[in-house]
Coordinates of C-alpha atoms and ligand atoms in Angstrom, one line a residue:
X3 CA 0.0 0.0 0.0
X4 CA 1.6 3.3 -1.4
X5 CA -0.3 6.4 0.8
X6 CA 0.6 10.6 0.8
X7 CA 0.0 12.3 4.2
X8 CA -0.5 16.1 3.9
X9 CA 1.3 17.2 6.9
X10 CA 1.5 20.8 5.7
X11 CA 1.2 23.5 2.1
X12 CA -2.2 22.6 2.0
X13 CA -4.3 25.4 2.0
X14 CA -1.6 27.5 2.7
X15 CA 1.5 28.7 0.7
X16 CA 3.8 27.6 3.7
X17 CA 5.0 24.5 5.5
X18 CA 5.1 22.6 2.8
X19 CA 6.0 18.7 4.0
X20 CA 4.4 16.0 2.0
X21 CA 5.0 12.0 3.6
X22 CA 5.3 9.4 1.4
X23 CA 4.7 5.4 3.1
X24 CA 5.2 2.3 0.6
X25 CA 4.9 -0.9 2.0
X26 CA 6.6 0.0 5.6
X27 CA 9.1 2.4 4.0
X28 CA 8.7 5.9 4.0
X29 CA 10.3 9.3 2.3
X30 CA 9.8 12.9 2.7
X31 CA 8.7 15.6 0.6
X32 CA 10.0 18.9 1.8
X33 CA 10.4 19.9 5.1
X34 CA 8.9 23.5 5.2
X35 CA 8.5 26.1 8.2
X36 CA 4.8 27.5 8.7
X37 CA 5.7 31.7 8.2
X38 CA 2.8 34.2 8.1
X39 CA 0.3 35.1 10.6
X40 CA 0.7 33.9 14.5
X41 CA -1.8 31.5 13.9
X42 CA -0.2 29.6 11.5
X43 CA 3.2 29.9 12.7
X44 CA 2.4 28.4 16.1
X45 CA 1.9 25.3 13.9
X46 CA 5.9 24.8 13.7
X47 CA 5.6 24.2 17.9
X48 CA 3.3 21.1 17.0
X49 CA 5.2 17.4 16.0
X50 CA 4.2 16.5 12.6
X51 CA 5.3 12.9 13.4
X52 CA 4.5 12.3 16.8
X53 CA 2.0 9.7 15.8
X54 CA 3.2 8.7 12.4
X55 CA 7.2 8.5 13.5
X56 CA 10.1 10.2 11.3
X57 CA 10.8 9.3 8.2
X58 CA 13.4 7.2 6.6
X59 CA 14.7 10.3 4.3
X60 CA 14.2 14.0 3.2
X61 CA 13.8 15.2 -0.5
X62 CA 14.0 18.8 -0.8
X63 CA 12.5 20.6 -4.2
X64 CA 13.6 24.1 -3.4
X65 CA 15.9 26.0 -0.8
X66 CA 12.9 28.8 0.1
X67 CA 12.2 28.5 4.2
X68 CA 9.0 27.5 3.6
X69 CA 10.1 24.2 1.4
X70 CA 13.0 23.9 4.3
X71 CA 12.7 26.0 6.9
X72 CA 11.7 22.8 9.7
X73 CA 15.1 20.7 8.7
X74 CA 16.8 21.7 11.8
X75 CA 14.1 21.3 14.4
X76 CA 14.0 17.7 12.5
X77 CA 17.5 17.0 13.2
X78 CA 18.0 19.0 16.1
X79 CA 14.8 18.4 18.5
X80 CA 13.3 15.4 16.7
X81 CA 16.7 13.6 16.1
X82 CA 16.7 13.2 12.6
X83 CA 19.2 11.6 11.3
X84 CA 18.6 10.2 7.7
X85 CA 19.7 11.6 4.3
X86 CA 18.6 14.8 3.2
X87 CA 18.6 15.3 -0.7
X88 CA 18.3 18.2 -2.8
X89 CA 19.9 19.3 -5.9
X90 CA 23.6 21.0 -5.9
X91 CA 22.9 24.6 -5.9
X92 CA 19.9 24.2 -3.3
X93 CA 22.6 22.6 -0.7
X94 CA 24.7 25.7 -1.7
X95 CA 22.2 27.7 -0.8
X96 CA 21.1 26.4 2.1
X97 CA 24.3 26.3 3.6
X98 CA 23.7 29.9 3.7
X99 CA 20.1 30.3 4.1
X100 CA 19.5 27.6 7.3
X101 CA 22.3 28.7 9.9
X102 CA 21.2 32.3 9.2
X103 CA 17.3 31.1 9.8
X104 CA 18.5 29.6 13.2
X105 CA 20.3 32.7 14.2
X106 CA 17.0 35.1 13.5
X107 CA 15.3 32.2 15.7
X108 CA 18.3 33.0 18.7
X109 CA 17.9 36.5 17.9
X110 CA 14.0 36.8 18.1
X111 CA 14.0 34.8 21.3
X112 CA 16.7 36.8 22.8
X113 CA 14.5 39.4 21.9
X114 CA 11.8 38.3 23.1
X115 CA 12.6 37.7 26.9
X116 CA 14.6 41.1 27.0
X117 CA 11.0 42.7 26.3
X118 CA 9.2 40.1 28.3
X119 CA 6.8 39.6 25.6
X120 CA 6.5 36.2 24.8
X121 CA 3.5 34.0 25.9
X122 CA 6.6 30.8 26.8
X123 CA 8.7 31.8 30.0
X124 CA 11.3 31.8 28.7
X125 CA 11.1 32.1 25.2
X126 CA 12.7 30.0 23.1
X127 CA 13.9 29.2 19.4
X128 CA 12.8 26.7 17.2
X129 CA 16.1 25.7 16.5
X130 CA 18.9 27.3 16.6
X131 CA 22.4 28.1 14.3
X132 CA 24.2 24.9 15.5
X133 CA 21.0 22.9 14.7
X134 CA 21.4 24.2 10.9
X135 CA 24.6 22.8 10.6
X136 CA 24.0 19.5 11.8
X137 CA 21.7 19.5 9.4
X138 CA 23.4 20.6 6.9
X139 CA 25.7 17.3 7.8
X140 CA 23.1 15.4 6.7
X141 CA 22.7 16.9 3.4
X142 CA 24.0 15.4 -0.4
X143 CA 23.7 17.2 -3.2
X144 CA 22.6 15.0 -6.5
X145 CA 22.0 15.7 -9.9
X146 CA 19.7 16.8 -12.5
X147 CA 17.7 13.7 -14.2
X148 CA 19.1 10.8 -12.7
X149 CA 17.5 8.4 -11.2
X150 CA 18.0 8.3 -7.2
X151 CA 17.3 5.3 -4.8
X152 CA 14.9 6.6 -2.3
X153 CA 13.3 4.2 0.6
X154 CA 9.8 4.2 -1.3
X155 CA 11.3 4.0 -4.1
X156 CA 13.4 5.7 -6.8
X157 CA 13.6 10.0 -7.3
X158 CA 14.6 12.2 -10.2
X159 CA 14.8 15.9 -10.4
X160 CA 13.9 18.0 -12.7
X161 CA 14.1 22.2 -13.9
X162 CA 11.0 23.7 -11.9
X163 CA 13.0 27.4 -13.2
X164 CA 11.2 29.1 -10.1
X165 CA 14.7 29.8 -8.0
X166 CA 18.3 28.6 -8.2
X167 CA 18.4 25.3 -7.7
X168 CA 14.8 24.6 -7.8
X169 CA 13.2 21.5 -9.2
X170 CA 10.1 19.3 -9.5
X171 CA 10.7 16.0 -8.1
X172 CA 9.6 12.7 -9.8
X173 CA 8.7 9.5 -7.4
X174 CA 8.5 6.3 -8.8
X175 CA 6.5 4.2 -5.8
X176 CA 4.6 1.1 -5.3
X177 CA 4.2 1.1 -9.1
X178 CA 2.8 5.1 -9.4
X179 CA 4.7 8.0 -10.6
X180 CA 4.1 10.6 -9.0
X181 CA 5.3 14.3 -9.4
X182 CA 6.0 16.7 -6.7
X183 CA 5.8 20.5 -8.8
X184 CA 7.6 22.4 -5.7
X185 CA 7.1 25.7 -6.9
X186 CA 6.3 26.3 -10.7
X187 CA 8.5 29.1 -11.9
X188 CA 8.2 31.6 -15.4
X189 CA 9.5 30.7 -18.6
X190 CA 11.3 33.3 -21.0
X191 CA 12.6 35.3 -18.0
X192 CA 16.5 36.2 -17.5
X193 CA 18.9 34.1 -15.7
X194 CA 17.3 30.2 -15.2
X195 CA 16.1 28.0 -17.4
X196 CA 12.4 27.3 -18.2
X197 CA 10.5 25.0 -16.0
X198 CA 10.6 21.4 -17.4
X199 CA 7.1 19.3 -18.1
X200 CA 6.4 16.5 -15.7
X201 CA 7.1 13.8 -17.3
X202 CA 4.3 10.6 -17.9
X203 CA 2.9 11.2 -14.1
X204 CA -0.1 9.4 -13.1
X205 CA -0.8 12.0 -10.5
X206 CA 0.5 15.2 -10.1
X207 CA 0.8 17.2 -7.3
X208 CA 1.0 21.4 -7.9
X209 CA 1.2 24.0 -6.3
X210 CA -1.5 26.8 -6.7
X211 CA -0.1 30.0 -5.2
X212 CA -1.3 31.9 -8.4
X213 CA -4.7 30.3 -9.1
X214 CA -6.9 32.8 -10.6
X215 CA -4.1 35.3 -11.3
X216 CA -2.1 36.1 -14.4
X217 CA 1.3 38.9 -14.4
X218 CA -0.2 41.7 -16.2
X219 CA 2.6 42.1 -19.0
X220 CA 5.5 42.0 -18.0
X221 CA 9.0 43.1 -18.5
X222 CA 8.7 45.6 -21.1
X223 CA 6.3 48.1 -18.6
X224 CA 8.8 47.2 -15.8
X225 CA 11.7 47.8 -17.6
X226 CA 9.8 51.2 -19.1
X227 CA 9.4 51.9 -15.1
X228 CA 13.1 51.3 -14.4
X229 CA 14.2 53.8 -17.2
X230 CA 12.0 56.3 -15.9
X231 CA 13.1 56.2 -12.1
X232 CA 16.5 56.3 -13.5
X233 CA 16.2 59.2 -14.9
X234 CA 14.3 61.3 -12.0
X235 CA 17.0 60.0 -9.4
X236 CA 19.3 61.2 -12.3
X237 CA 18.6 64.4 -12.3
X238 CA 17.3 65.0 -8.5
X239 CA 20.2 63.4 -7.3
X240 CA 17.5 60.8 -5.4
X241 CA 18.1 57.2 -4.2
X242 CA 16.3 54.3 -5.6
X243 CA 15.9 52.0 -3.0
X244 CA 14.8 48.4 -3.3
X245 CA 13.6 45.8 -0.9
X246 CA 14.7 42.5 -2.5
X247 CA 14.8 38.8 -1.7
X248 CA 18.2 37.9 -1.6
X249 CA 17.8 34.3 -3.9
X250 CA 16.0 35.0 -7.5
X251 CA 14.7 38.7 -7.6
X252 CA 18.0 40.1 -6.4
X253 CA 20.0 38.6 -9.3
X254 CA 16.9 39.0 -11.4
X255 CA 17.0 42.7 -10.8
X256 CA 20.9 43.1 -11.1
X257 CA 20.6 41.4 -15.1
X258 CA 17.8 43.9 -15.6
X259 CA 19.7 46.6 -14.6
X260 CA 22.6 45.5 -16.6
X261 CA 20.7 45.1 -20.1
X262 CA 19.3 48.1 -19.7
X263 CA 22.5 50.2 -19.0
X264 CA 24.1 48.4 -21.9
X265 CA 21.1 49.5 -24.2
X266 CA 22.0 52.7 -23.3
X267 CA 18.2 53.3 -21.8
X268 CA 19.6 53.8 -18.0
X269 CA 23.0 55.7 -17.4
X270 CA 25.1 53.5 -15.3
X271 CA 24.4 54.8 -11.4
X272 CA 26.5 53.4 -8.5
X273 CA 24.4 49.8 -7.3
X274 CA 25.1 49.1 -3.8
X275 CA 23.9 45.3 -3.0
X276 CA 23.6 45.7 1.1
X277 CA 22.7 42.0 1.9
X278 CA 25.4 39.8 2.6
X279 CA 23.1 36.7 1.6
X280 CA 22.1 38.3 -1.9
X281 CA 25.7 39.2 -2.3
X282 CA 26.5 35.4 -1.5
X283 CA 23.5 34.2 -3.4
X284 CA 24.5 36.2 -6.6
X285 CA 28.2 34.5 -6.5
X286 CA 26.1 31.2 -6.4
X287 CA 23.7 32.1 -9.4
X288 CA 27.2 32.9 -11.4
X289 CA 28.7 29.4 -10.6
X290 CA 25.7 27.0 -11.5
X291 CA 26.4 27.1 -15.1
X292 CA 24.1 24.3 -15.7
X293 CA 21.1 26.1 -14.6
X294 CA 21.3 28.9 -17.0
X295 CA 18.8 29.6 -19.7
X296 CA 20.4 30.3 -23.3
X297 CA 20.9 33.8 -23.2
X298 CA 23.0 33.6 -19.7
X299 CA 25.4 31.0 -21.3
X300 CA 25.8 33.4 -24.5
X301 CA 26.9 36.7 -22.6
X302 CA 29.4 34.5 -20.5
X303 CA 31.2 32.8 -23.1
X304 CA 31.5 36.5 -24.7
X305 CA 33.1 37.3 -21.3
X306 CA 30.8 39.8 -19.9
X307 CA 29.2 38.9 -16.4
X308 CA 25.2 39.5 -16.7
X309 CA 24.7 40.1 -13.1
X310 CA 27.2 42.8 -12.4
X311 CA 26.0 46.3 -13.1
X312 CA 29.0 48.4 -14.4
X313 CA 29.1 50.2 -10.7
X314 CA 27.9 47.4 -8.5
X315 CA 29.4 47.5 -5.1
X316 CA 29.0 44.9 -2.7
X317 CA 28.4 46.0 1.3
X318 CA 29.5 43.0 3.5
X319 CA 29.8 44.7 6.7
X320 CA 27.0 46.6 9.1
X321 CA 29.6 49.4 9.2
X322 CA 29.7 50.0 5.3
X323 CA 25.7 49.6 5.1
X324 CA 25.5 52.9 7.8
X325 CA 28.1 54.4 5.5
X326 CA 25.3 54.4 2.7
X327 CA 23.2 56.9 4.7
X328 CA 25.8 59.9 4.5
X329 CA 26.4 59.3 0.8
X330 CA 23.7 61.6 -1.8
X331 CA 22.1 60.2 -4.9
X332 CA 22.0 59.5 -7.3
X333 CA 22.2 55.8 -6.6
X334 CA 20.7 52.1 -5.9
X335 CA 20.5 50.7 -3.0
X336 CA 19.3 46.6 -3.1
X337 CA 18.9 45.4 0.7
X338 CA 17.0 42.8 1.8
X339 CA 14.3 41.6 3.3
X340 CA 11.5 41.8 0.1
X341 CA 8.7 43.0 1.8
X342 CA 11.0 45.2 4.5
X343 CA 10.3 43.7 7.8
X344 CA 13.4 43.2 8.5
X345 CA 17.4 42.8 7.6
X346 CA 18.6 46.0 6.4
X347 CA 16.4 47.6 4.4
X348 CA 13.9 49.3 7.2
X349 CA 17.2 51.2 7.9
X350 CA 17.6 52.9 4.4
X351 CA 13.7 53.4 4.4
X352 CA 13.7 55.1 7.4
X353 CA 16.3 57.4 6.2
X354 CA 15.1 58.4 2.5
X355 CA 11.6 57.9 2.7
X356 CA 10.5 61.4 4.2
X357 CA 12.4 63.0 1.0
X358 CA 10.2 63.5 -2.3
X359 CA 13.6 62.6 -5.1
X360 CA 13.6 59.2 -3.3
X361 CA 11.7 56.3 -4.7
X362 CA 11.0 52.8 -3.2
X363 CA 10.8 49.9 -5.8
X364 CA 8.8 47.0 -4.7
X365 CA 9.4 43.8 -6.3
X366 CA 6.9 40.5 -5.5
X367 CA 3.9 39.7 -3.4
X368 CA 3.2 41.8 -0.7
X369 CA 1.8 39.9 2.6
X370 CA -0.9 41.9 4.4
X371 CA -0.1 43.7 7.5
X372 CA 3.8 44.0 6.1
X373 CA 5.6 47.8 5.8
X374 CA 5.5 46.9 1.7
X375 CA 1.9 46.3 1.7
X376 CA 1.3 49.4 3.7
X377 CA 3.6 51.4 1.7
X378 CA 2.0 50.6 -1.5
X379 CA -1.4 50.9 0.1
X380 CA -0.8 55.0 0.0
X381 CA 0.2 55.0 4.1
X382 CA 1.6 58.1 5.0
X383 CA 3.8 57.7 7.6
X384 CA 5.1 54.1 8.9
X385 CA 6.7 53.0 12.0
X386 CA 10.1 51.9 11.7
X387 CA 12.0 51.1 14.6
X388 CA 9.6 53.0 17.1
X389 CA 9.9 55.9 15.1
X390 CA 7.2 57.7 12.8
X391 CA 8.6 58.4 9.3
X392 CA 6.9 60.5 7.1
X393 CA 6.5 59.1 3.8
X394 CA 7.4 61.5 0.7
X395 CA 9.3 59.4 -1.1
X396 CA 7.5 58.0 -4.3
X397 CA 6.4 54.4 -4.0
X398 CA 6.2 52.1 -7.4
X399 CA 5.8 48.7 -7.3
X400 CA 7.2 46.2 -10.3
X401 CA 5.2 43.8 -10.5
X402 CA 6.4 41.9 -13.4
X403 CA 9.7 40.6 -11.7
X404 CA 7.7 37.5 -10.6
X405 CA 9.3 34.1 -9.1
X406 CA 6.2 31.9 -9.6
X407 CA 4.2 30.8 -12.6
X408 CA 0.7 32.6 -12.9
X409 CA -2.7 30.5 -13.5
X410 CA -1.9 30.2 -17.4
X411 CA 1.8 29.2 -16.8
X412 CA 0.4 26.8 -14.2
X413 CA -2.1 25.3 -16.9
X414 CA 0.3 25.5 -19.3
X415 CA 2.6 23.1 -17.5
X416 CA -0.1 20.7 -16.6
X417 CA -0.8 20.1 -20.3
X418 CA 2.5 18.7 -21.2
X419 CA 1.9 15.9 -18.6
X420 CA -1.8 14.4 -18.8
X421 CA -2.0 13.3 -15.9
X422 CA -4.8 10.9 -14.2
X423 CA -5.3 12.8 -11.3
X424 CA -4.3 16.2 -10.1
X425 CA -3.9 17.3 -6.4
X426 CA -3.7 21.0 -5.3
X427 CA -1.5 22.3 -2.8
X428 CA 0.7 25.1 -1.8
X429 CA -2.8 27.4 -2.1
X430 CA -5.2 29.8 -0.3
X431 CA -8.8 28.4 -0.7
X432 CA -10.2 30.8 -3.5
X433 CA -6.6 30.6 -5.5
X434 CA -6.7 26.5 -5.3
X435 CA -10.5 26.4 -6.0
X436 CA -9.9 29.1 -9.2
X437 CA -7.4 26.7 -10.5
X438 CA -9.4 23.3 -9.8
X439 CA -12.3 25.1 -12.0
X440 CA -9.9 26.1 -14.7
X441 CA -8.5 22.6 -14.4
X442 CA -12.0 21.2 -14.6
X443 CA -13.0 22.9 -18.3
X444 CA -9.3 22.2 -19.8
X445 CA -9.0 19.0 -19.3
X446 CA -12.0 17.6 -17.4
X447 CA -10.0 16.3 -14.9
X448 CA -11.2 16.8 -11.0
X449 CA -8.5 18.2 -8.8
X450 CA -8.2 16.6 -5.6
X451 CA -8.1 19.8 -2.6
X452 CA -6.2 18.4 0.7
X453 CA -6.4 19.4 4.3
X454 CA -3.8 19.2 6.8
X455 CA -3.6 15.7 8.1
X456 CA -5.5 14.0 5.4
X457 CA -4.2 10.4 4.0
X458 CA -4.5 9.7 0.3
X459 CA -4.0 6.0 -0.4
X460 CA -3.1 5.9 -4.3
Ligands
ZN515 ZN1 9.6 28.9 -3.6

């Protein structure tokens, strides 16, 4: 008996952990952190397999926190200690992207009891830096298309396109094969390559984030945008700042910048990258040849590097990002987090917004209640660091930089594979029942819409 238990990325775009069992042997399918509201996060404090018992191994499709984000409180509280497989660049990036999620847990507990806030005496982190890097211990990197001996079975990987690294992942198990989308990513955008089609699945399993949506046209009006912004910070001696993730819009953004200052439609401004894990990610994005769509590997064989704006300046240290507030326009300033709740960026917000030849570039979703979603709400003023700071800065948002496929792109790779059955996951409710309806008239086939905690016996 081959069954799937949903332990998480159900009905919402987090925590995504999918358990495969096959005849006593068992495998699985992400390992991701619950982020978002309190309610939801409180779900990371709960044992997945308190009843069902750990599994054998760990396939990861992507490095993003919420594919990922539980691997150390695996290993470190639940005493994991099996393989954990992911592709090559995503172990790169994780080595990274895990330790530094286990020090913002120290950090935010630290915090935490110094204020006396928490509802736990004393606070305490999920996990912390040190669990990170016994997982990482754990980890081997494997290739692209080859088939992998898992415990349930046998495991390929294949271009998902979404982020560095990312991949679908193909089970063969108790005679089904069955695909795993991770996240779906854009095809004809810089840098990656497109996504691949699942290949002869009997059931697929995709994620639904953009159900019911489409990216209004794209790069052309956000490259139109950029050239504009340019030229008022040009001539007003402003500072463009942007709030970036670090892996996939970052480098995304820095190749945009590049082709545009080389079509002569941007002069070439001093780019300062103030995130030591974008600066790190970036380096990572240049060394994964294999990942690179056709274009990339063209304009690095003529020697040029396509993510380095001619004036792109790296700041490693907290000392050099301060040094960025006494220096004038015009100039970029890239600093993470995307949506500005934290990492460096409220700190340049808080010092250009209340100027009118400043703008603010927002790139991605925008989660409700963040300082982005506020800021490109119209808010006026915005509390950063206990402070009120008037807002005069201009606020644009470009939308078209996107990481994940939209309902069409979604649709689009469903076709290639025909499946027999379809499952939705990694969606809010109206998003997953938009897509299940398109679904429904394109191919007549009747998505299947999980809970958290439900067993499907295939
Ligand atoms: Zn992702």
């Amino acid at each position: 008996m081959t069954t799937i238990t949903f332990l998480g990325g159900t009905d919402t775009v987090t925590g995504s952990r999918f358990l495969v069992n096959s005849n006593g042997n068992s495998t699985l399918i992400d390992c991701g952190m619950f982020q978002g509201p309190r309610a939801i996060r409180q779900l990371n404090w709960k044992d997945p397999f308190a009843r069902i018992g750990l599994p054998e191994s760990v396939l990861l499709t992507h490095a993003h926190i919420d594919h990922t984000g539980y691997l150390p409180r695996l290993v470190g509280t639940h005493r994991y200690r099996g393989p954990v497989l992911a592709t090559k660049a995503t172990v790169d990036l994780l080595s990274v992207m895990l330790p530094d999620s286990g020090r913002i847990q120290e950090e935010d507990a630290a915090f935490a009891n110094k204020k006396g806030y928490s509802r736990h005496q004393p606070a305490l982190p999920l996990y912390t830096e040190y669990d990170a890097i016994e997982a990482q211990k754990l980890m081997q990197g494997v290739d692209y298309h080859e088939w992998i001996d898992v415990p349930v079975g046998r495991a390929r990987f294949s271009f998902a396109g979404h982020i560095l690294g990312s991949s679908h992942i193909t089970l063969e198990t108790g005679g089904h094969r069955v695909t795993f989308s991770g996240d779906v990513g854009r095809w004809d955008i810089p840098v990656l390559r497109d996504p691949e089609p699942p290949q002869d699945a009997d059931l697929l399993l995709i994620e639904s984030t953009y159900g019911g949506r489409s990216h209004q046209d794209p790069s052309d009006d956000a490259n139109e945008m950029m050239a504009r912004v340019f030229d008022k910070i040009s001539r007003t001696d402003g500072v463009l700042v942007i709030p970036a993730f670090s892996i996939g819009r970052t480098q995304e953004i820095l190749y945009r910048i590049r082709e545009l200052e080389e079509s002569g439609r941007i002069p070439s401004l001093p780019i300062y990258l103030d995130s030591p894990m974008a600066i790190d990610a970036t380096e990572m994005y240049a060394r994964h040849h294999q990942e690179h769509d056709i274009e990339m590997k063209a304009l690095e064989q003529s020697g040029s590097n396509p993510l380095r704006p001619r004036k792109l300046q790296f700041t490693h240290t907290v000392e050099e990002s301060k040094r960025l507030n006494s220096l004038r326009g015009p100039m970029v300033i890239i600093a993470a987090s995307g949506m500005a709740t934290a990492g460096r960026v409220p700190h340049h917000l808080k010092r250009r917004l209340p100027y009118p030849e400043n703008v603010v570039a927002f790139v991605g979703y925008q989660a409700e209640g963040t300082r982005g979603r506020k800021l490109l709400d119209g808010a006026e003023r915005i509390r950063i660091h206990g402070i009120d700071v008037n807002v005069r800065a201009e606020i644009i948002r470009l939308e078209a930089y996107s990481a994940h496929a939209d309902e069409n792109e979604l649709v689009r790779w469903v076709s290639e594979a025909k499946p027999k059955q379809i499952i939705l996951i990694h969606g809010e409710d109206d998003a997953r029942a938009a897509l299940a309806g398109r679904l429904r008239t394109e191919f007549g086939i009747e998505a299947h819409l999980p809970k958290r905690g439900d067993v499907l016996e295939l």
